[in-house]
Amino acid sequence: MNGQSIWLSLLRRDLLLAARRSADVASVIFFFVIAASLFPLGVGAEPAMLRAVAPGVLWVAALLSTMLSLGRLFAADHLDGTLEQMLLSPQPLIMTIIAKTLAHWLISGLPLVVLAPVLGLQFDLSGREILVLTVSLLLGTPVLSLIGSIGAALTLGVRGGGVLVALLVLPLYIPVLIFGAGAVTASAAGLGAQAGLSLVGAMLAVSAVFAPYAAAAALRIALE
């Protein structure tokens, strides 16, 4: 079996395991929907106010929803010894982390991107603003998964790891949040969203290159 087949098998395995734990996947989606839907009820139905706060609310809800599942990124494989076997296998650990991170995004990030346009309607966003919001989440949520993989690896096997993951990754999430929400705000103000989207895209490129190596180093330290 060549390297590509092993990588695809790992990705398929993580997706199948997630499908069997449908409650965990559903909790991420429900949290995103509920957090975004309750906010208009709390601040009122004034359209101008809803449009002003929509980018930040939806991005914060997506960020927190993604964090809910970070603790399970490596934990299950660590408990049953699978992670140690992956470390000893001929498959480079970097490729294993990329497969697991991609599976995490497909499960926890992509559904949020799909739901964002529907939730944007309740904030009275225009079609252009909804498009920018969707694109910003499409570029930004993979960054959340990539950075989150580093935090999950660093806190592997640590008691209270979920809280530690939040403390580690939240400061690194702030630039993604600022520029992702800022792109939508700029589009609403007629300033153009290209600058914000370009910065989020640049962060995605940098994270895709460096985050797997950092997570692999953290996993090796955690498993020693």
Coordinates of C-alpha atoms in Angstrom, one line a residue:
M1 CA 0.0 0.0 0.0
N2 CA 1.5 3.3 -1.1
G3 CA 1.6 6.5 1.0
Q4 CA -1.4 8.0 -0.7
S5 CA -3.5 5.0 0.0
I6 CA -2.5 4.9 3.7
W7 CA -3.3 8.6 4.0
L8 CA -6.8 8.2 2.4
S9 CA -7.4 5.2 4.7
L10 CA -6.6 7.3 7.7
L11 CA -8.9 10.0 6.6
R12 CA -11.7 7.5 5.8
R13 CA -11.2 5.9 9.2
D14 CA -11.5 9.2 11.1
L15 CA -14.6 10.1 9.2
L16 CA -16.2 6.7 9.9
L17 CA -15.4 7.0 13.6
A18 CA -16.9 10.4 13.7
A19 CA -20.1 9.1 12.0
R20 CA -20.4 6.5 14.7
R21 CA -20.1 9.3 17.3
S22 CA -22.9 11.3 15.7
A23 CA -23.8 12.9 19.0
D24 CA -20.4 14.6 19.2
V25 CA -20.7 16.0 15.7
A26 CA -24.3 17.1 16.3
S27 CA -23.3 19.0 19.5
V28 CA -20.9 21.2 17.5
I29 CA -23.5 22.0 14.9
F30 CA -26.2 22.6 17.5
F31 CA -24.0 24.9 19.5
F32 CA -23.3 27.0 16.5
V33 CA -26.9 27.3 15.5
I34 CA -28.1 28.0 19.1
A35 CA -25.4 30.5 19.9
A36 CA -26.0 32.4 16.7
S37 CA -29.8 32.2 16.9
L38 CA -30.2 33.3 20.5
F39 CA -28.2 36.5 20.1
P40 CA -30.9 38.3 18.0
L41 CA -33.4 37.4 20.7
G42 CA -31.2 39.1 23.3
V43 CA -30.3 42.3 21.5
G44 CA -33.6 42.9 19.8
A45 CA -34.8 42.8 16.2
E46 CA -33.4 46.2 15.1
P47 CA -32.1 45.4 11.6
A48 CA -29.3 47.9 11.7
M49 CA -28.0 46.6 15.0
L50 CA -28.2 43.0 13.8
R51 CA -26.3 43.8 10.6
A52 CA -23.6 45.5 12.6
V53 CA -23.0 42.7 15.1
A54 CA -23.6 39.8 12.7
P55 CA -20.0 39.2 11.5
G56 CA -18.6 39.1 15.0
V57 CA -21.4 37.0 16.5
L58 CA -21.2 34.4 13.7
W59 CA -17.4 34.2 13.7
V60 CA -17.3 33.9 17.5
A61 CA -19.9 31.2 17.4
A62 CA -18.0 29.3 14.8
L63 CA -14.7 29.6 16.7
L64 CA -16.2 28.3 20.0
S65 CA -18.0 25.5 18.1
T66 CA -14.8 24.4 16.5
M67 CA -13.1 24.3 19.9
L68 CA -15.7 21.9 21.4
S69 CA -14.2 19.0 19.4
L70 CA -10.5 19.8 19.7
G71 CA -10.0 17.8 22.8
R72 CA -11.1 14.6 20.9
L73 CA -8.7 15.2 18.0
F74 CA -6.0 12.8 19.3
A75 CA -7.5 11.7 22.7
A76 CA -9.3 8.6 21.5
D77 CA -6.3 7.2 19.5
H78 CA -4.1 8.0 22.5
L79 CA -6.3 6.0 24.9
D80 CA -6.4 2.8 22.9
G81 CA -2.8 2.9 21.8
T82 CA -3.5 3.6 18.1
L83 CA -1.5 6.8 18.2
E84 CA 1.7 5.1 19.3
Q85 CA 1.3 2.6 16.4
M86 CA 0.8 5.5 14.0
L87 CA 4.0 7.0 15.4
L88 CA 5.9 3.8 14.7
S89 CA 4.4 3.2 11.2
P90 CA 6.3 4.0 8.0
Q91 CA 3.7 6.7 7.3
P92 CA 5.3 10.1 8.2
L93 CA 3.6 11.5 11.3
I94 CA 3.1 14.8 9.4
M95 CA 0.8 13.1 6.9
T96 CA -1.1 11.4 9.8
I97 CA -1.7 14.8 11.4
I98 CA -2.8 16.3 8.1
A99 CA -5.3 13.5 7.6
K100 CA -6.7 13.9 11.2
T101 CA -6.9 17.7 10.9
L102 CA -8.7 17.5 7.6
A103 CA -11.2 15.0 9.0
H104 CA -11.7 17.4 12.0
W105 CA -12.4 20.3 9.6
L106 CA -14.8 18.2 7.5
I107 CA -16.7 17.2 10.6
S108 CA -16.5 20.4 12.6
G109 CA -15.7 23.2 10.2
L110 CA -17.4 22.5 6.9
P111 CA -20.9 22.2 8.4
L112 CA -20.6 25.6 9.9
V113 CA -19.6 27.1 6.5
V114 CA -22.7 25.5 5.0
L115 CA -25.0 26.7 7.7
A116 CA -23.6 30.3 7.8
P117 CA -25.7 31.6 4.9
V118 CA -28.9 30.5 6.5
L119 CA -27.9 32.0 9.8
G120 CA -26.8 35.2 8.1
L121 CA -30.4 35.7 6.9
Q122 CA -31.7 36.1 10.4
F123 CA -29.2 39.0 10.9
D124 CA -30.6 40.7 7.7
L125 CA -27.3 40.4 5.9
S126 CA -27.4 41.2 2.2
G127 CA -26.5 38.6 -0.5
R128 CA -23.0 40.1 -0.9
E129 CA -22.3 40.1 2.8
I130 CA -23.5 36.5 3.1
L131 CA -21.1 35.5 0.3
V132 CA -18.2 37.3 2.0
L133 CA -19.1 35.6 5.3
T134 CA -19.2 32.2 3.7
V135 CA -15.8 32.7 1.9
S136 CA -14.2 34.0 5.1
L137 CA -15.4 31.0 7.1
L138 CA -14.3 28.7 4.3
L139 CA -10.8 30.1 4.5
G140 CA -10.7 30.6 8.2
T141 CA -12.2 27.5 9.7
P142 CA -9.3 25.3 8.4
V143 CA -6.9 27.7 10.2
L144 CA -8.9 27.0 13.4
S145 CA -8.5 23.3 12.9
L146 CA -4.8 23.5 12.1
I147 CA -3.9 25.8 15.0
G148 CA -6.2 23.7 17.2
S149 CA -4.2 20.5 16.3
I150 CA -1.1 22.1 17.9
G151 CA -3.0 22.8 21.2
A152 CA -4.6 19.4 21.2
A153 CA -1.2 17.7 20.8
L154 CA 0.4 19.9 23.5
T155 CA -2.3 19.0 26.0
L156 CA -2.6 15.3 25.1
G157 CA -2.9 13.2 28.2
V158 CA -3.0 16.2 30.5
R159 CA -5.8 16.4 33.1
G160 CA -8.1 19.3 32.3
G161 CA -6.8 19.3 28.7
G162 CA -9.9 20.9 27.3
V163 CA -9.4 24.1 29.4
L164 CA -5.7 24.2 28.5
V165 CA -6.5 23.8 24.8
A166 CA -8.7 26.9 25.0
L167 CA -6.0 28.9 26.9
L168 CA -3.4 27.9 24.3
V169 CA -5.3 28.4 21.1
L170 CA -7.6 31.4 21.8
P171 CA -4.8 34.0 21.5
L172 CA -3.7 32.5 18.2
Y173 CA -7.4 32.5 17.0
I174 CA -7.8 36.3 17.5
P175 CA -6.2 37.4 14.2
V176 CA -8.3 35.0 12.3
L177 CA -11.4 36.3 14.1
I178 CA -10.5 39.9 13.5
F179 CA -9.8 39.6 9.8
G180 CA -12.5 37.1 9.1
A181 CA -15.2 39.3 10.7
G182 CA -13.6 42.4 9.4
A183 CA -13.9 41.3 5.8
V184 CA -17.7 41.1 6.2
T185 CA -17.8 44.5 8.0
A186 CA -15.7 46.1 5.3
S187 CA -18.0 44.7 2.6
A188 CA -21.1 46.1 4.4
A189 CA -19.4 49.5 4.6
G190 CA -18.6 49.4 0.9
L191 CA -14.8 49.3 1.4
G192 CA -14.3 45.9 -0.2
A193 CA -13.5 42.6 1.5
Q194 CA -10.4 41.7 -0.5
A195 CA -7.9 42.8 2.1
G196 CA -9.5 40.8 4.9
L197 CA -10.0 37.7 2.8
S198 CA -6.4 37.9 1.5
L199 CA -5.0 38.1 5.1
V200 CA -7.1 35.1 6.2
G201 CA -6.0 33.2 3.1
A202 CA -2.4 34.1 4.0
M203 CA -2.9 32.7 7.5
L204 CA -4.3 29.5 6.0
A205 CA -1.3 29.1 3.8
V206 CA 1.2 29.7 6.7
S207 CA -0.8 27.4 9.0
A208 CA -1.0 24.6 6.4
V209 CA 2.8 24.6 6.0
F210 CA 3.9 25.0 9.7
A211 CA 1.1 23.7 11.9
P212 CA 1.5 20.0 11.0
Y213 CA 5.2 20.1 11.9
A214 CA 4.5 21.9 15.2
A215 CA 1.7 19.4 16.1
A216 CA 4.0 16.4 15.2
A217 CA 6.8 17.8 17.4
A218 CA 4.2 18.2 20.2
L219 CA 2.9 14.7 19.8
R220 CA 6.4 13.2 20.0
I221 CA 7.0 15.1 23.2
A222 CA 3.7 14.0 24.7
L223 CA 4.2 10.3 23.8
E224 CA 7.8 10.1 25.2

